[in-house]
Coordinates of C-alpha atoms and ligand atoms in Angstrom, one line a residue:
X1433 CA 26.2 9.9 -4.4
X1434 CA 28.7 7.1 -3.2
X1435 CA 25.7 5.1 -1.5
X1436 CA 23.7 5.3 -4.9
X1437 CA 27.4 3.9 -6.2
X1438 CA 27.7 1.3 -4.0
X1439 CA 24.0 0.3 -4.8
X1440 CA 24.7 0.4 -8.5
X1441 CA 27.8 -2.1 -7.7
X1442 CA 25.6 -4.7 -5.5
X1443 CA 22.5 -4.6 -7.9
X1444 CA 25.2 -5.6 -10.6
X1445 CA 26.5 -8.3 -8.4
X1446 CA 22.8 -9.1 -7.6
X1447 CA 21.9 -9.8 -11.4
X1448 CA 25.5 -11.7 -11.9
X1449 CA 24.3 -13.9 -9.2
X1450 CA 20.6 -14.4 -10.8
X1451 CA 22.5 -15.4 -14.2
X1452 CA 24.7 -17.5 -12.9
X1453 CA 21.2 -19.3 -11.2
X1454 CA 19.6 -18.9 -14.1
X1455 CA 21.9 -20.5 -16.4
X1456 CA 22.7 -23.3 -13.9
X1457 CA 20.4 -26.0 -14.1
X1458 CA 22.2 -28.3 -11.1
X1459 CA 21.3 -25.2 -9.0
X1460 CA 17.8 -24.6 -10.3
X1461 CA 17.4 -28.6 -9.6
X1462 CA 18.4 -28.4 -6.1
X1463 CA 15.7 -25.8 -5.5
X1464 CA 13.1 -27.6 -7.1
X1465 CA 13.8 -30.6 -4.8
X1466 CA 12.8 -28.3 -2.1
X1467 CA 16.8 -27.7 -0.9
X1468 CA 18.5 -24.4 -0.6
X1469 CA 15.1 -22.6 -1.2
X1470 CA 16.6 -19.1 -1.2
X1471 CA 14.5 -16.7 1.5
X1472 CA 11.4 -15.8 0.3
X1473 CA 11.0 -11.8 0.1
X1474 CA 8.9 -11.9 3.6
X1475 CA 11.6 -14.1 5.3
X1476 CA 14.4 -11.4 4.2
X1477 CA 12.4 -8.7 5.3
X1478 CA 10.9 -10.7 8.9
X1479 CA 14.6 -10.5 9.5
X1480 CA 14.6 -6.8 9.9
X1481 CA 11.2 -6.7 12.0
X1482 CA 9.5 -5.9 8.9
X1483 CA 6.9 -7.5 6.5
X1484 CA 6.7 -7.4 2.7
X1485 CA 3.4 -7.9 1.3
X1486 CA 1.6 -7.1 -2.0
X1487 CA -1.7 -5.9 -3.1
X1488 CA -4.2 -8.6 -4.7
X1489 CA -8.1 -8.7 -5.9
X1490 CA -10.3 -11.4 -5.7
X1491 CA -11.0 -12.2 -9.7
X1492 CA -7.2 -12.7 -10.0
X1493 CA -7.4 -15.9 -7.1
X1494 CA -8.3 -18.3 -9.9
X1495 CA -5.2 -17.7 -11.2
X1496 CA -3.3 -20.6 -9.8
X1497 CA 0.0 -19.9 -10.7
X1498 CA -0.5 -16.3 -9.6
X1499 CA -1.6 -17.4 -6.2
X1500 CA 1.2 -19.6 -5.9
X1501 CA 3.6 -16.8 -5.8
X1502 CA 1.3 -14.4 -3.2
X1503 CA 1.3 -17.3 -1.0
X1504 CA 4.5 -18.4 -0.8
X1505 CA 6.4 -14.9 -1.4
X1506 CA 4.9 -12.3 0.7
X1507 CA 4.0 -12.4 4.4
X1508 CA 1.1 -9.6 4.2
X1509 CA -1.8 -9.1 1.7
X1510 CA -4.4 -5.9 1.0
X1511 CA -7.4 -6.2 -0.7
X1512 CA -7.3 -3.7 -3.5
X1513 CA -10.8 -3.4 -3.9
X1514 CA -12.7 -5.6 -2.1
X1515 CA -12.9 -3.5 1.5
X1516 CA -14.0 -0.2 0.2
X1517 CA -16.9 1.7 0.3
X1518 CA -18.6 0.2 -2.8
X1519 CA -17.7 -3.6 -2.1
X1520 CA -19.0 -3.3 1.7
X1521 CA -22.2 -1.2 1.9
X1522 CA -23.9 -1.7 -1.5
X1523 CA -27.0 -0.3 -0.4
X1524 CA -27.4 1.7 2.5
X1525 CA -27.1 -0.4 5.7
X1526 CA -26.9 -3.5 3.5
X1527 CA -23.2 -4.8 4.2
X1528 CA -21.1 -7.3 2.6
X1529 CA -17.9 -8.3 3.5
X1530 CA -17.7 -11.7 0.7
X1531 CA -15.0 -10.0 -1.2
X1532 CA -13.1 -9.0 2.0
X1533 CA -13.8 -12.4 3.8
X1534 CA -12.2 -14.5 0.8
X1535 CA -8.6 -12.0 1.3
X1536 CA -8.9 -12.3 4.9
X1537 CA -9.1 -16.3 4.4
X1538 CA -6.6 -16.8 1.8
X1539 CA -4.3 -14.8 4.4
X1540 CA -4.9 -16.9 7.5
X1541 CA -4.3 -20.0 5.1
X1542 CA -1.1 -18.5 4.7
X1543 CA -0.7 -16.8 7.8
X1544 CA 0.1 -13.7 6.1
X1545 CA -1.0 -10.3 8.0
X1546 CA -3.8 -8.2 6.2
X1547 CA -4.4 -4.3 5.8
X1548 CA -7.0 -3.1 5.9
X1549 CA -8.1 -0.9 2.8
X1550 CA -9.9 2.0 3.3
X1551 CA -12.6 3.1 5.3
X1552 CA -13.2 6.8 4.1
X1553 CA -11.7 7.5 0.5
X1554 CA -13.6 9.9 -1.9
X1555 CA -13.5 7.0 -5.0
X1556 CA -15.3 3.9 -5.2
X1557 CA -18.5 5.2 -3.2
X1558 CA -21.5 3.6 -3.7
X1559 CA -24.0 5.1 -5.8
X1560 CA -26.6 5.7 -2.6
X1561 CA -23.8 7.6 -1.1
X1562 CA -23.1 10.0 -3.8
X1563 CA -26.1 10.2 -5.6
X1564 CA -28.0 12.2 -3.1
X1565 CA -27.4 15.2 -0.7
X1566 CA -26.3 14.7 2.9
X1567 CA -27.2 16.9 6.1
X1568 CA -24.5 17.5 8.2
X1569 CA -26.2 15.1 11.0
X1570 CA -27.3 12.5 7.9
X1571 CA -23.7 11.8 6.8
X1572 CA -21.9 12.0 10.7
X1573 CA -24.4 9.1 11.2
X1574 CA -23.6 7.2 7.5
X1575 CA -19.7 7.5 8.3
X1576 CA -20.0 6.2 11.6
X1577 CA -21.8 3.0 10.8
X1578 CA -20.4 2.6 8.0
X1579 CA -16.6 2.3 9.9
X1580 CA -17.8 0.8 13.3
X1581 CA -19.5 -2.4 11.3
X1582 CA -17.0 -2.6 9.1
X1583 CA -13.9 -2.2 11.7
X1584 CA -16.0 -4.5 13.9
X1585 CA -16.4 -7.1 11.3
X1586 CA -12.6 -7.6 11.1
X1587 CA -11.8 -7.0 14.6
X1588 CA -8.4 -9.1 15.3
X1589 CA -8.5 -10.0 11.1
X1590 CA -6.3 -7.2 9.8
X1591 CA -3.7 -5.0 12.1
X1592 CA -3.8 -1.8 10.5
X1593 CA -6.9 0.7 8.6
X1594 CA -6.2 2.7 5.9
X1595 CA -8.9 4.7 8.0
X1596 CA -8.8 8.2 5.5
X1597 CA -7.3 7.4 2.5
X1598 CA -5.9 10.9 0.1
X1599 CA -7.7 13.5 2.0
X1600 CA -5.0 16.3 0.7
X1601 CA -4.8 17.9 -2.7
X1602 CA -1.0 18.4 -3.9
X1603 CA -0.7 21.6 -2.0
X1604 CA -1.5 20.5 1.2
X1605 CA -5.0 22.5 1.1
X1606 CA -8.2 19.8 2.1
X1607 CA -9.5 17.4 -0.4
X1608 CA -13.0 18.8 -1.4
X1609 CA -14.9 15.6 -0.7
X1610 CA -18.0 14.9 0.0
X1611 CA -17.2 14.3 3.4
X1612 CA -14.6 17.6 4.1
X1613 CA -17.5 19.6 2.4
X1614 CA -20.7 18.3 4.5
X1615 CA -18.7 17.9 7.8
X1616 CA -15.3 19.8 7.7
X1617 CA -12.0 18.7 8.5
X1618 CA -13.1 17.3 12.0
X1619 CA -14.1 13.9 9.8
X1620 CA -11.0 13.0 9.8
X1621 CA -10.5 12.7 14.3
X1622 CA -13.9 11.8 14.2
X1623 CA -13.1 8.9 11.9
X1624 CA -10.3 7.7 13.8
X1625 CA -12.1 7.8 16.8
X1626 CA -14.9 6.1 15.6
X1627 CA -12.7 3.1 14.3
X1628 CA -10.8 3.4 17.5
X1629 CA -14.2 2.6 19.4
X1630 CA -14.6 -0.4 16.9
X1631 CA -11.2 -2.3 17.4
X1632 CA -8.9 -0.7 19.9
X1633 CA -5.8 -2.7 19.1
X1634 CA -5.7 -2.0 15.1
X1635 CA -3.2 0.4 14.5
X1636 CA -4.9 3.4 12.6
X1637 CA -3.2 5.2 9.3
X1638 CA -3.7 8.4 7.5
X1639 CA -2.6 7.1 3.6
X1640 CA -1.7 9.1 0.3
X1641 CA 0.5 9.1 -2.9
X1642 CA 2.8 11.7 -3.2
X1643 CA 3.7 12.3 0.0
X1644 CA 6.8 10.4 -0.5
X1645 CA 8.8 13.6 -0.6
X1646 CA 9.3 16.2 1.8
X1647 CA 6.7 18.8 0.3
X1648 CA 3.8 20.9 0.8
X1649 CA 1.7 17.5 0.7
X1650 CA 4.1 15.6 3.5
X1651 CA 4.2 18.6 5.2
X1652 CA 0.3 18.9 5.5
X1653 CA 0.0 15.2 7.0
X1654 CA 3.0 16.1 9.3
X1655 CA 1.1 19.0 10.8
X1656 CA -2.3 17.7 11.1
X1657 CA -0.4 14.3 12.1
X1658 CA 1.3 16.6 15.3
X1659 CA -2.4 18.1 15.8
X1660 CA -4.2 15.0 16.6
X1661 CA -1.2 13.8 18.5
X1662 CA -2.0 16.5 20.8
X1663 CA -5.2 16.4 20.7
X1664 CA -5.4 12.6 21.8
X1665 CA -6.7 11.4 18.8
X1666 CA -5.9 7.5 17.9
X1667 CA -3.7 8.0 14.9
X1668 CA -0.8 5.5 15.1
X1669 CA 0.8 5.6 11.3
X1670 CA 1.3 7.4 8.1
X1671 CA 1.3 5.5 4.8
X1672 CA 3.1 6.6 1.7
X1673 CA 1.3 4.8 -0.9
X1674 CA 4.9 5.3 -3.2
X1675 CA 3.5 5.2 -6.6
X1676 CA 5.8 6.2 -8.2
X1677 CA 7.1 6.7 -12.3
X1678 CA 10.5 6.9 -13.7
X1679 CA 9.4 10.5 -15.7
X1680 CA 9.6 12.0 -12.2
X1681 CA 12.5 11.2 -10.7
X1682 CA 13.1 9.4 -7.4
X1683 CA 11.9 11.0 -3.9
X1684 CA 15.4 11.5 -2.7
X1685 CA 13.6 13.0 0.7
X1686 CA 11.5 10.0 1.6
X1687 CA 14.3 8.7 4.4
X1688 CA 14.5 12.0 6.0
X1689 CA 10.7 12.0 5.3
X1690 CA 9.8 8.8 7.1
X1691 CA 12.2 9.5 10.1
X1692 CA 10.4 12.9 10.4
X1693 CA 6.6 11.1 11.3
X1694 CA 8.7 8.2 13.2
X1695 CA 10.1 10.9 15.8
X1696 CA 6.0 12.1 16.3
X1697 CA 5.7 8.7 17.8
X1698 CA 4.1 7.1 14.3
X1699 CA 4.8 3.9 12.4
X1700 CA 5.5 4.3 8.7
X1701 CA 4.5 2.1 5.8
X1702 CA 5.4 1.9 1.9
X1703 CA 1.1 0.9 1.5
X1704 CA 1.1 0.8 -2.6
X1705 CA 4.6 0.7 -3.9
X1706 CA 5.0 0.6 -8.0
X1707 CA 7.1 2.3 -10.2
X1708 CA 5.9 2.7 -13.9
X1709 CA 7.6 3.8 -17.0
X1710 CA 6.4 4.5 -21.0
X1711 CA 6.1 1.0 -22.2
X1712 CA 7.7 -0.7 -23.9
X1713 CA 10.1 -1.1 -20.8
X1714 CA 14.0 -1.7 -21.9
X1715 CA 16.9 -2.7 -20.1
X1716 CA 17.9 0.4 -18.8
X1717 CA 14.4 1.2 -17.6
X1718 CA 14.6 -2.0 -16.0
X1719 CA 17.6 -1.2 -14.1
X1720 CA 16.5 2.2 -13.2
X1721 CA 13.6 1.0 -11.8
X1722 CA 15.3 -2.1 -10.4
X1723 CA 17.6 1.0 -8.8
X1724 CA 14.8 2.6 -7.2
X1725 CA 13.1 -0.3 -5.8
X1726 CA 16.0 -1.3 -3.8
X1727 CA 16.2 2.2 -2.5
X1728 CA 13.2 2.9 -1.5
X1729 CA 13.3 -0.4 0.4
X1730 CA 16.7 1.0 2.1
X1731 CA 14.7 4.0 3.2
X1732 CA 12.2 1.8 4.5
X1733 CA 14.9 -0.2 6.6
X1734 CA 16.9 2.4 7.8
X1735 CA 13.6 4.0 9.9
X1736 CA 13.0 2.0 12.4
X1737 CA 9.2 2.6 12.4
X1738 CA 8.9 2.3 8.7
X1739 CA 7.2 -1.3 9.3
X1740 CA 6.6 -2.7 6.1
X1741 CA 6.7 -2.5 2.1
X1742 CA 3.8 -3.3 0.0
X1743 CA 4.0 -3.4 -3.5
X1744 CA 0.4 -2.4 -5.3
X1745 CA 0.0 -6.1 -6.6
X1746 CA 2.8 -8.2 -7.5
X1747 CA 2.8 -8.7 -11.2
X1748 CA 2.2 -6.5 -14.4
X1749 CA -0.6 -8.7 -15.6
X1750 CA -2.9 -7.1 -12.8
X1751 CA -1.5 -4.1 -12.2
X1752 CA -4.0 -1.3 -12.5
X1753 CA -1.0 1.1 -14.2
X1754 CA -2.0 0.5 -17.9
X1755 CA -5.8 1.3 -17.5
X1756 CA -5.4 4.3 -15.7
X1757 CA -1.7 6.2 -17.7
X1758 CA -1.9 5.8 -21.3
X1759 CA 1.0 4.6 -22.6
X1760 CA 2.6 3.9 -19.2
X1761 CA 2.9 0.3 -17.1
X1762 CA 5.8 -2.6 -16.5
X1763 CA 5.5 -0.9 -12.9
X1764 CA 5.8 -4.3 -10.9
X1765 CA 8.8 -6.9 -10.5
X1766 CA 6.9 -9.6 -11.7
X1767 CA 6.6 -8.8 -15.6
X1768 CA 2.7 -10.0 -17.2
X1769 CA 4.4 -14.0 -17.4
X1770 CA 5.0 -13.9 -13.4
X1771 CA 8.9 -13.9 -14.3
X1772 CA 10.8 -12.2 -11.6
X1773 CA 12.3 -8.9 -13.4
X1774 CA 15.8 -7.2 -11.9
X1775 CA 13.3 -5.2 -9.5
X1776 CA 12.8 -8.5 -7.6
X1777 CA 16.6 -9.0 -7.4
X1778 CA 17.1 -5.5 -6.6
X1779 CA 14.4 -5.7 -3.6
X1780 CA 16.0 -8.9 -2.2
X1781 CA 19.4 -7.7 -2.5
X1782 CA 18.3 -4.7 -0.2
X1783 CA 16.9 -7.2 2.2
X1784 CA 19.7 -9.4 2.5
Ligands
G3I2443 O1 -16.2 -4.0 -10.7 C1 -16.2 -3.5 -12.0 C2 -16.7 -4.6 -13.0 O2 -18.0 -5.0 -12.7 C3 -16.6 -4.0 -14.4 O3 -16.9 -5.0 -15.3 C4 -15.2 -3.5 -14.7 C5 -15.1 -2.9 -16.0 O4 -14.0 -1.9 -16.1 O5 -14.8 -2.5 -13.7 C6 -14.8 -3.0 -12.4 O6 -14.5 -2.0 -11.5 C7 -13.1 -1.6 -11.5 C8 -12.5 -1.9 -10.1 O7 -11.2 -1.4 -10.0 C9 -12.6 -3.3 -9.7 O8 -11.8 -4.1 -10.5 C10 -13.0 -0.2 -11.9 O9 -13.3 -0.1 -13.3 C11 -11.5 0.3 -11.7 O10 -11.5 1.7 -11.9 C12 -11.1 0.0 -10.3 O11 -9.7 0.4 -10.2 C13 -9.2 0.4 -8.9 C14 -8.8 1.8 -8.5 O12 -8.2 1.8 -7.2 C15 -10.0 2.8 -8.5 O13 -9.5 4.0 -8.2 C16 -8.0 -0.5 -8.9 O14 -8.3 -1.8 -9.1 C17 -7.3 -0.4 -7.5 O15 -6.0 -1.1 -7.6 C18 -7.0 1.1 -7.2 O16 -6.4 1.2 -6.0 C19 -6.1 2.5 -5.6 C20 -6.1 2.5 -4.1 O17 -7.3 2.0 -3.6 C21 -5.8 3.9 -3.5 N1 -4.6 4.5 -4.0 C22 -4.5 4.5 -5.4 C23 -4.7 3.1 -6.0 C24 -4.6 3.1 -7.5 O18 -5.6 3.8 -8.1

């Protein structure tokens, strides 16, 4: 209760600040002249150890002033779409990393680190994958390829694999996918193993949504997590994709959560961070989601292995919020005109 206070009373000095910025235009000046830039988001959070990166796709790079704000703000980039299944193996053993290449470039251009995003997921298969029936022996062999040539494509090009991405339904039973269903919960060592054999110095993630909170969900990652521990298996992080919405209330757990997988020896990553709302937004959505944002990026700070924030793009003009929740979007802290909204503030005030 008094932290959440105390956070109310800085994200108010926070915004005072902006509008005094705002509404100065000697300050703005000196800016623009290219003195007393303030700290970009990545160089307040490269002061903790950490990065803070964003999602992006490749149709939005012709977006000039877009890019200009994911290359100058953020110090880390994932490719939202253009590394999975469907992007990289169009037919079978046909690969094409073009959309994955162009992230992986814009990055180095900006020395900005990359995930990489995601080997095995259930969504976004290609159609030669799910169109057809798989032996056991058939799909082992598909999965392996598919990860080694992939992993060995961007060998020393991105630091971390979102190597099984939402492999647990919301009560912590298995995901029936195609893969848990032809080969059985061993895909998941066998994956990491695989990718481990393909790069040995990428650091290797399990990833979901809603696993924020401690819960049965959390809890199923935390016990298969201490399994392949045990067992040897090359799992070195967890990440909490954090999509979040204001209807369900904030994961009041996720420090305790994060520090939980830290003490099994694991880094920790926010991998998809949003925070969405019914639309239209109004100030004291705003706020409450400006709230949350600088929370979450607390939690993230206050575990030492929680290495990074990602936020699932940067801007409400490409977030993927209203397409998927009717009704339901302003889930960034860039609003659809690329104006910073009191998220931003809120996130750099946690940084500072
Ligand atoms: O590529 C086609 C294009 O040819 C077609 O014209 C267009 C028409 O709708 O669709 C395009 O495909 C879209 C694709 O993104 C690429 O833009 C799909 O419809 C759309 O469903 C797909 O959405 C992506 C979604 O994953 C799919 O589940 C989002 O962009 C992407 O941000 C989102 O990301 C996921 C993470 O990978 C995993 N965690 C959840 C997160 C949000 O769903």
């Amino acid at each position: 209760m008094r932290k959440n206070r105390r956070n109310r009373l800085r994200l108010v000095g926070a915004l005072a600040a902006v509008l005094v910025a705002v509404t100065a235009p000697s300050a703005q000046g000196l800016c623009g002249e290219g003195h007393n830039e303030p700290p970009t988001l990545a160089e307040l959070a490269q002061r903790h150890g950490r990065y803070f990166g964003s999602a992006t796709d490749n149709p939005e790079l012709v977006d000039e002033p877009y890019k200009a704000i994911l290359d100058s703000e953020f110090d880390q980039i994932t490719p939202g779409n253009g590394m999975k299944w469907y992007a990289t193996e169009p037919q079978q053993g046909v690969f094409d990393f073009s959309a994955g290449d162009e992230i992986v470039d814009l990055a180095r251009a900006n020395r900005q680190k990359v995930r990489g995003h995601t080997l095995v997921w259930h969504s976004q298969l290609p159609n030669w994958l799910t169109s057809r029936e798989w032996t056991a022996p058939e799909l082992r062999a598909v999965l392996k390829k598919h990860i080694q040539t992939e992993v060995r494509h961007y060998r020393g090009k991105v630091f971390a694999w979102d190597v099984v991405n939402e492999a647990f339904n919301e009560d912590g039973t298995y995901r029936e996918t195609v893969f848990y269903k032809t080969l059985g919960p061993g895909y998941i060592a066998d994956a990491l193993r695989w990718a481990h054999q393909a790069d040995p110095r990428v650091k290797l993630y399990l990833n979901d949504y809603n696993i924020e909170s401690i819960g049965p969900k959390s809890d199923a990652y935390f016990k298969l997590a201490q399994e392949l521990r045990a067992e040897g298996v090359p799992l070195h992080g967890i990440g909490l994709q954090a999509h979040l919405a204001l209807q369900y209330g904030y994961p009041t757990t996720l420090e305790d959560n994060l520090r939980r997988f830290s003490r099994l020896g694991l880094d920790t990553a926010l991998t998809e961070v949003d925070i969405r709302m019914y639309v239209p937004a109004d100030e004291q959505k705003l706020a409450t989601q400006a709230q949350w944002y600088m929370d979450l990026t607390e939690a993230c700070l206050a575990v030492r292995r929680c290495v990074g924030i990602t936020i699932w793009d940067y801007t409400d003009k490409y977030s993927w919020i209203p397409a998927f929740f009717d009704g339901e979007g302003a889930a960034l802290p860039w609003d659809e005109q690329l104006q910073p909204k009191p998220a931003y503030y809120a996130i750099r005030e946690a940084l500072k």
